[in-house]
Amino acid sequence: RKMKVYLAASSSITSNMGNWQNHGPLIIVCHDTFGPFSGMHRKIADELAAQTQGIVLVPDFLEGSGGLCPRYSDENDQPYQLGFNAFTFRLISGFLWSGMSFYRKYPWDTKHKPLFVNHLIPFLQSKGIEKFALLGFCYGSWISMKACNEEAVVKHVTCAVHYHPGIELLEKNVFGNKDGGVGLCRTCQRPQLIHSTKNESDDWKPDGAAHKLLLENDQVPEVQFSLAPQNQSHGFMTRADMRVETNRVAIKEGLDLGVAFLKK
């Protein structure tokens, strides 16, 4: 199976190079609902590679579909942030019109799990890599959390970092799990950092239900929750306008939290 993947590295490596073992940690970035080739995904991958002295892969988990709103999937790194704007209107309209049916095309068991088990993990093993960290934005946070609950995948995972998680949206509204995904925190098996915004429900904010369940989970040795500044909305890490200083500061703070956690 062929898939498009963005690769960032602190040293000169290529996908054809035989062994990646001596090139630092491996991080898989799980993108937001618009796919890996818009927003700030690639810039963040470059920064992660530089700061961790490692390798960062950003696979296209949505199979080239362009995500929920294909018009925003172009490869121009254009940030579109949620707010009172055309982007948000089209996003909400797209979700109401076709969001449920779109997301249901990509269930964990038949789409994302096979991608990890049959493709990503064997590819990394061919490069001498057995372990990797996960870092997810919004939709990608759901992928990361499911991976940390999947025995065939989690044995290769070191930890997971989540920004403005979309776990509740996917679990409750799309796949009908009434607990909104917090039950995944009870069975999760790796260290977790969750950096939420004011837009996430209380369950996914510091001291909320997800936080408490992770702290009670003996299989999770490290738990860190934090809340982004009040002037930031869901999606800001990959969608904020970098021309605005407060956005740049908030993104840097969020990335610094993630990098520090990954280095533990």
CSV table of C-alpha atoms in Angstrom, one decimal:
chain,number,residue,atom,x,y,z
A,1,ARG,CA,0.0,0.0,0.0
A,2,LYS,CA,1.3,3.4,-0.9
A,3,MET,CA,0.7,6.4,1.3
A,4,LYS,CA,2.0,10.0,1.3
A,5,VAL,CA,4.2,10.8,4.3
A,6,TYR,CA,6.0,14.0,5.2
A,7,LEU,CA,9.4,13.3,6.8
A,8,ALA,CA,11.4,15.8,8.9
A,9,ALA,CA,14.8,15.0,10.4
A,10,SER,CA,17.6,16.8,12.2
A,11,SER,CA,20.2,15.1,10.0
A,12,SER,CA,20.3,14.1,6.4
A,13,ILE,CA,18.3,11.0,6.0
A,14,THR,CA,16.0,9.7,3.3
A,15,SER,CA,13.2,7.1,3.2
A,16,ASN,CA,15.6,4.9,1.2
A,17,MET,CA,18.4,5.0,3.8
A,18,GLY,CA,18.8,1.5,5.3
A,19,ASN,CA,19.0,2.2,9.0
A,20,TRP,CA,17.6,5.1,11.1
A,21,GLN,CA,18.7,3.8,14.5
A,22,ASN,CA,21.4,6.4,15.1
A,23,HIS,CA,19.3,9.4,14.1
A,24,GLY,CA,17.5,10.1,17.4
A,25,PRO,CA,13.9,9.4,18.5
A,26,LEU,CA,11.1,8.7,16.1
A,27,ILE,CA,7.9,10.7,16.4
A,28,ILE,CA,4.7,10.0,14.4
A,29,VAL,CA,2.5,13.1,14.1
A,30,CYS,CA,-1.2,12.4,13.8
A,31,HIS,CA,-2.8,15.3,11.9
A,32,ASP,CA,-6.0,17.2,12.4
A,33,THR,CA,-9.2,16.7,10.4
A,34,PHE,CA,-8.0,18.5,7.3
A,35,GLY,CA,-5.0,16.2,6.6
A,36,PRO,CA,-1.3,16.6,7.0
A,37,PHE,CA,-0.5,19.0,4.2
A,38,SER,CA,-2.3,22.2,5.4
A,39,GLY,CA,-2.0,24.2,8.5
A,40,MET,CA,1.1,24.1,10.6
A,41,HIS,CA,1.7,20.4,10.5
A,42,ARG,CA,4.9,20.4,8.5
A,43,LYS,CA,6.4,23.4,10.2
A,44,ILE,CA,5.8,21.8,13.6
A,45,ALA,CA,7.3,18.5,12.3
A,46,ASP,CA,10.4,20.4,11.3
A,47,GLU,CA,10.6,22.1,14.7
A,48,LEU,CA,10.1,18.8,16.5
A,49,ALA,CA,12.9,17.2,14.6
A,50,ALA,CA,15.2,20.1,15.3
A,51,GLN,CA,14.4,20.2,19.0
A,52,THR,CA,14.5,16.5,19.7
A,53,GLN,CA,17.4,15.8,17.2
A,54,GLY,CA,15.2,13.0,15.8
A,55,ILE,CA,13.0,11.9,13.0
A,56,VAL,CA,9.3,13.0,12.5
A,57,LEU,CA,6.8,11.3,10.2
A,58,VAL,CA,3.5,12.9,9.3
A,59,PRO,CA,1.5,10.2,7.5
A,60,ASP,CA,-1.8,10.9,5.7
A,61,PHE,CA,-4.3,9.0,7.8
A,62,LEU,CA,-7.1,10.1,5.5
A,63,GLU,CA,-5.8,8.4,2.4
A,64,GLY,CA,-5.5,11.6,0.3
A,65,SER,CA,-9.1,12.5,0.7
A,66,GLY,CA,-8.3,16.0,1.8
A,67,GLY,CA,-10.2,15.6,5.1
A,68,LEU,CA,-13.5,17.0,6.1
A,69,CYS,CA,-13.1,20.1,3.9
A,70,PRO,CA,-10.9,19.3,0.9
A,71,ARG,CA,-10.6,23.0,-0.1
A,72,TYR,CA,-8.4,23.4,3.0
A,73,SER,CA,-6.1,20.5,2.4
A,74,ASP,CA,-3.9,22.3,-0.1
A,75,GLU,CA,-0.1,22.2,0.5
A,76,ASN,CA,0.4,25.9,1.3
A,77,ASP,CA,0.7,25.6,5.1
A,78,GLN,CA,-2.1,28.2,5.4
A,79,PRO,CA,-3.3,28.5,8.9
A,80,TYR,CA,-7.1,28.7,9.3
A,81,GLN,CA,-8.2,29.1,12.9
A,82,LEU,CA,-11.6,28.5,14.4
A,83,GLY,CA,-13.4,31.8,15.1
A,84,PHE,CA,-15.9,34.1,13.6
A,85,ASN,CA,-14.8,33.5,10.0
A,86,ALA,CA,-15.5,31.7,6.7
A,87,PHE,CA,-13.3,28.8,7.7
A,88,THR,CA,-15.3,28.0,10.8
A,89,PHE,CA,-18.6,28.5,9.0
A,90,ARG,CA,-17.5,26.0,6.3
A,91,LEU,CA,-16.2,23.6,8.9
A,92,ILE,CA,-19.4,23.6,10.9
A,93,SER,CA,-21.5,23.3,7.7
A,94,GLY,CA,-19.3,20.5,6.4
A,95,PHE,CA,-19.6,18.6,9.7
A,96,LEU,CA,-23.3,19.0,9.9
A,97,TRP,CA,-23.8,18.0,6.3
A,98,SER,CA,-21.4,15.1,6.0
A,99,GLY,CA,-19.2,15.0,9.1
A,100,MET,CA,-20.6,11.8,10.6
A,101,SER,CA,-20.6,9.9,7.4
A,102,PHE,CA,-17.0,11.1,6.6
A,103,TYR,CA,-15.5,10.1,9.9
A,104,ARG,CA,-17.3,6.8,9.9
A,105,LYS,CA,-15.3,5.9,6.8
A,106,TYR,CA,-12.2,5.8,9.0
A,107,PRO,CA,-12.9,3.6,12.0
A,108,TRP,CA,-9.9,2.5,14.1
A,109,ASP,CA,-10.3,-1.2,13.7
A,110,THR,CA,-10.5,-1.3,9.9
A,111,LYS,CA,-8.6,1.8,8.8
A,112,HIS,CA,-6.0,3.2,11.3
A,113,LYS,CA,-5.1,0.0,13.2
A,114,PRO,CA,-4.2,-1.8,9.9
A,115,LEU,CA,-2.2,1.2,8.8
A,116,PHE,CA,0.0,0.9,11.9
A,117,VAL,CA,0.2,-2.8,12.1
A,118,ASN,CA,0.6,-3.7,8.4
A,119,HIS,CA,2.4,-0.6,7.1
A,120,LEU,CA,3.9,1.9,9.5
A,121,ILE,CA,5.4,-0.4,12.0
A,122,PRO,CA,6.9,-2.9,9.5
A,123,PHE,CA,8.4,0.1,7.6
A,124,LEU,CA,10.0,1.4,10.7
A,125,GLN,CA,11.2,-2.0,11.7
A,126,SER,CA,12.9,-2.2,8.3
A,127,LYS,CA,14.8,0.9,9.3
A,128,GLY,CA,15.8,-0.6,12.7
A,129,ILE,CA,13.2,1.3,14.7
A,130,GLU,CA,11.0,-0.5,17.2
A,131,LYS,CA,9.7,2.3,19.3
A,132,PHE,CA,8.1,5.7,18.5
A,133,ALA,CA,6.3,8.5,20.3
A,134,LEU,CA,2.9,9.8,19.1
A,135,LEU,CA,1.8,13.4,18.9
A,136,GLY,CA,-1.7,14.2,17.8
A,137,PHE,CA,-3.8,17.3,17.0
A,138,CYS,CA,-7.6,17.2,17.3
A,139,TYR,CA,-8.7,14.2,15.2
A,140,GLY,CA,-5.1,12.9,15.4
A,141,SER,CA,-5.4,12.9,19.2
A,142,TRP,CA,-8.1,10.3,18.9
A,143,ILE,CA,-5.9,8.2,16.7
A,144,SER,CA,-3.1,8.5,19.2
A,145,MET,CA,-5.3,7.5,22.2
A,146,LYS,CA,-6.7,4.5,20.3
A,147,ALA,CA,-3.1,3.4,19.5
A,148,CYS,CA,-2.3,3.6,23.2
A,149,ASN,CA,-5.2,1.2,23.8
A,150,GLU,CA,-4.3,-1.3,21.1
A,151,GLU,CA,-2.0,-4.2,22.1
A,152,ALA,CA,-0.5,-4.7,18.7
A,153,VAL,CA,0.4,-1.0,18.4
A,154,VAL,CA,1.1,0.1,22.0
A,155,LYS,CA,4.0,-2.2,22.5
A,156,HIS,CA,5.9,0.0,20.1
A,157,VAL,CA,4.7,3.3,21.6
A,158,THR,CA,6.8,5.2,24.2
A,159,CYS,CA,4.3,8.0,25.0
A,160,ALA,CA,1.6,10.3,23.5
A,161,VAL,CA,1.2,14.0,23.4
A,162,HIS,CA,-2.3,15.5,22.6
A,163,TYR,CA,-3.2,19.0,21.6
A,164,HIS,CA,-6.8,20.2,21.7
A,165,PRO,CA,-8.0,16.6,21.7
A,166,GLY,CA,-11.0,15.6,19.5
A,167,ILE,CA,-11.4,12.3,21.4
A,168,GLU,CA,-14.8,13.1,22.8
A,169,LEU,CA,-16.2,14.3,19.4
A,170,LEU,CA,-15.1,11.1,17.7
A,171,GLU,CA,-16.0,8.6,20.4
A,172,LYS,CA,-19.4,10.1,21.5
A,173,ASN,CA,-20.8,11.9,18.4
A,174,VAL,CA,-19.4,9.7,15.7
A,175,PHE,CA,-19.0,6.2,17.1
A,176,GLY,CA,-21.7,6.4,19.8
A,177,ASN,CA,-19.7,5.8,23.0
A,178,LYS,CA,-21.6,7.5,25.7
A,179,ASP,CA,-18.6,8.1,28.0
A,180,GLY,CA,-17.1,10.4,25.3
A,181,GLY,CA,-13.9,8.4,25.2
A,182,VAL,CA,-12.8,8.9,28.8
A,183,GLY,CA,-13.0,5.2,29.3
A,184,LEU,CA,-9.9,4.9,27.0
A,185,CYS,CA,-8.0,6.6,29.8
A,186,ARG,CA,-8.8,3.7,32.1
A,187,THR,CA,-7.2,1.2,29.7
A,188,CYS,CA,-4.5,3.4,28.2
A,189,GLN,CA,-1.0,1.9,28.6
A,190,ARG,CA,1.5,4.7,28.0
A,191,PRO,CA,2.5,8.2,29.5
A,192,GLN,CA,0.1,10.9,28.3
A,193,LEU,CA,0.3,14.7,28.0
A,194,ILE,CA,-3.0,16.5,27.1
A,195,HIS,CA,-2.9,20.2,26.3
A,196,SER,CA,-6.5,21.4,26.0
A,197,THR,CA,-8.3,24.6,25.2
A,198,LYS,CA,-11.3,26.4,26.6
A,199,ASN,CA,-13.4,24.6,23.9
A,200,GLU,CA,-12.9,21.1,25.1
A,201,SER,CA,-15.4,19.8,27.7
A,202,ASP,CA,-14.5,19.8,31.3
A,203,ASP,CA,-13.9,16.0,31.1
A,204,TRP,CA,-10.7,16.7,29.0
A,205,LYS,CA,-9.4,19.7,31.0
A,206,PRO,CA,-7.1,19.6,34.0
A,207,ASP,CA,-8.7,17.8,36.9
A,208,GLY,CA,-11.5,16.5,34.7
A,209,ALA,CA,-12.6,12.9,34.3
A,210,ALA,CA,-9.9,11.9,31.8
A,211,HIS,CA,-7.2,13.4,34.0
A,212,LYS,CA,-8.5,11.5,37.1
A,213,LEU,CA,-8.8,8.2,35.3
A,214,LEU,CA,-5.3,8.5,33.9
A,215,LEU,CA,-3.9,9.2,37.4
A,216,GLU,CA,-5.7,6.1,38.7
A,217,ASN,CA,-4.3,4.0,35.9
A,218,ASP,CA,-1.3,2.0,37.0
A,219,GLN,CA,-0.2,1.4,33.4
A,220,VAL,CA,0.3,5.1,32.9
A,221,PRO,CA,3.5,6.2,34.8
A,222,GLU,CA,3.4,9.8,33.8
A,223,VAL,CA,0.4,12.1,33.3
A,224,GLN,CA,0.4,15.8,32.5
A,225,PHE,CA,-2.6,18.0,31.8
A,226,SER,CA,-2.4,21.7,30.9
A,227,LEU,CA,-4.7,24.4,29.5
A,228,ALA,CA,-3.9,26.8,26.7
A,229,PRO,CA,-4.3,30.5,27.2
A,230,GLN,CA,-7.9,31.7,27.1
A,231,ASN,CA,-7.3,33.7,23.9
A,232,GLN,CA,-6.7,30.4,22.0
A,233,SER,CA,-9.3,28.2,20.5
A,234,HIS,CA,-9.6,24.5,19.5
A,235,GLY,CA,-7.2,23.9,16.6
A,236,PHE,CA,-4.8,26.7,17.4
A,237,MET,CA,-1.6,24.7,17.3
A,238,THR,CA,-2.1,23.8,13.6
A,239,ARG,CA,-4.4,26.6,12.6
A,240,ALA,CA,-3.5,29.9,14.4
A,241,ASP,CA,-2.4,32.9,12.4
A,242,MET,CA,1.3,33.1,13.1
A,243,ARG,CA,1.4,36.8,12.2
A,244,VAL,CA,-0.3,37.4,15.6
A,245,GLU,CA,2.3,37.5,18.4
A,246,THR,CA,0.0,36.0,21.1
A,247,ASN,CA,-0.6,33.1,18.8
A,248,ARG,CA,3.1,32.6,18.2
A,249,VAL,CA,3.7,32.7,22.0
A,250,ALA,CA,0.9,30.2,22.7
A,251,ILE,CA,2.1,27.7,20.0
A,252,LYS,CA,5.7,28.0,21.3
A,253,GLU,CA,4.5,27.3,24.8
A,254,GLY,CA,2.5,24.3,23.7
A,255,LEU,CA,5.4,22.9,21.6
A,256,ASP,CA,7.8,23.4,24.5
A,257,LEU,CA,5.5,21.4,26.8
A,258,GLY,CA,5.4,18.6,24.2
A,259,VAL,CA,9.1,18.5,23.6
A,260,ALA,CA,9.9,18.5,27.3
A,261,PHE,CA,7.5,15.5,27.8
A,262,LEU,CA,8.9,13.6,24.8
A,263,LYS,CA,12.4,14.0,26.2
A,264,LYS,CA,11.6,12.5,29.6
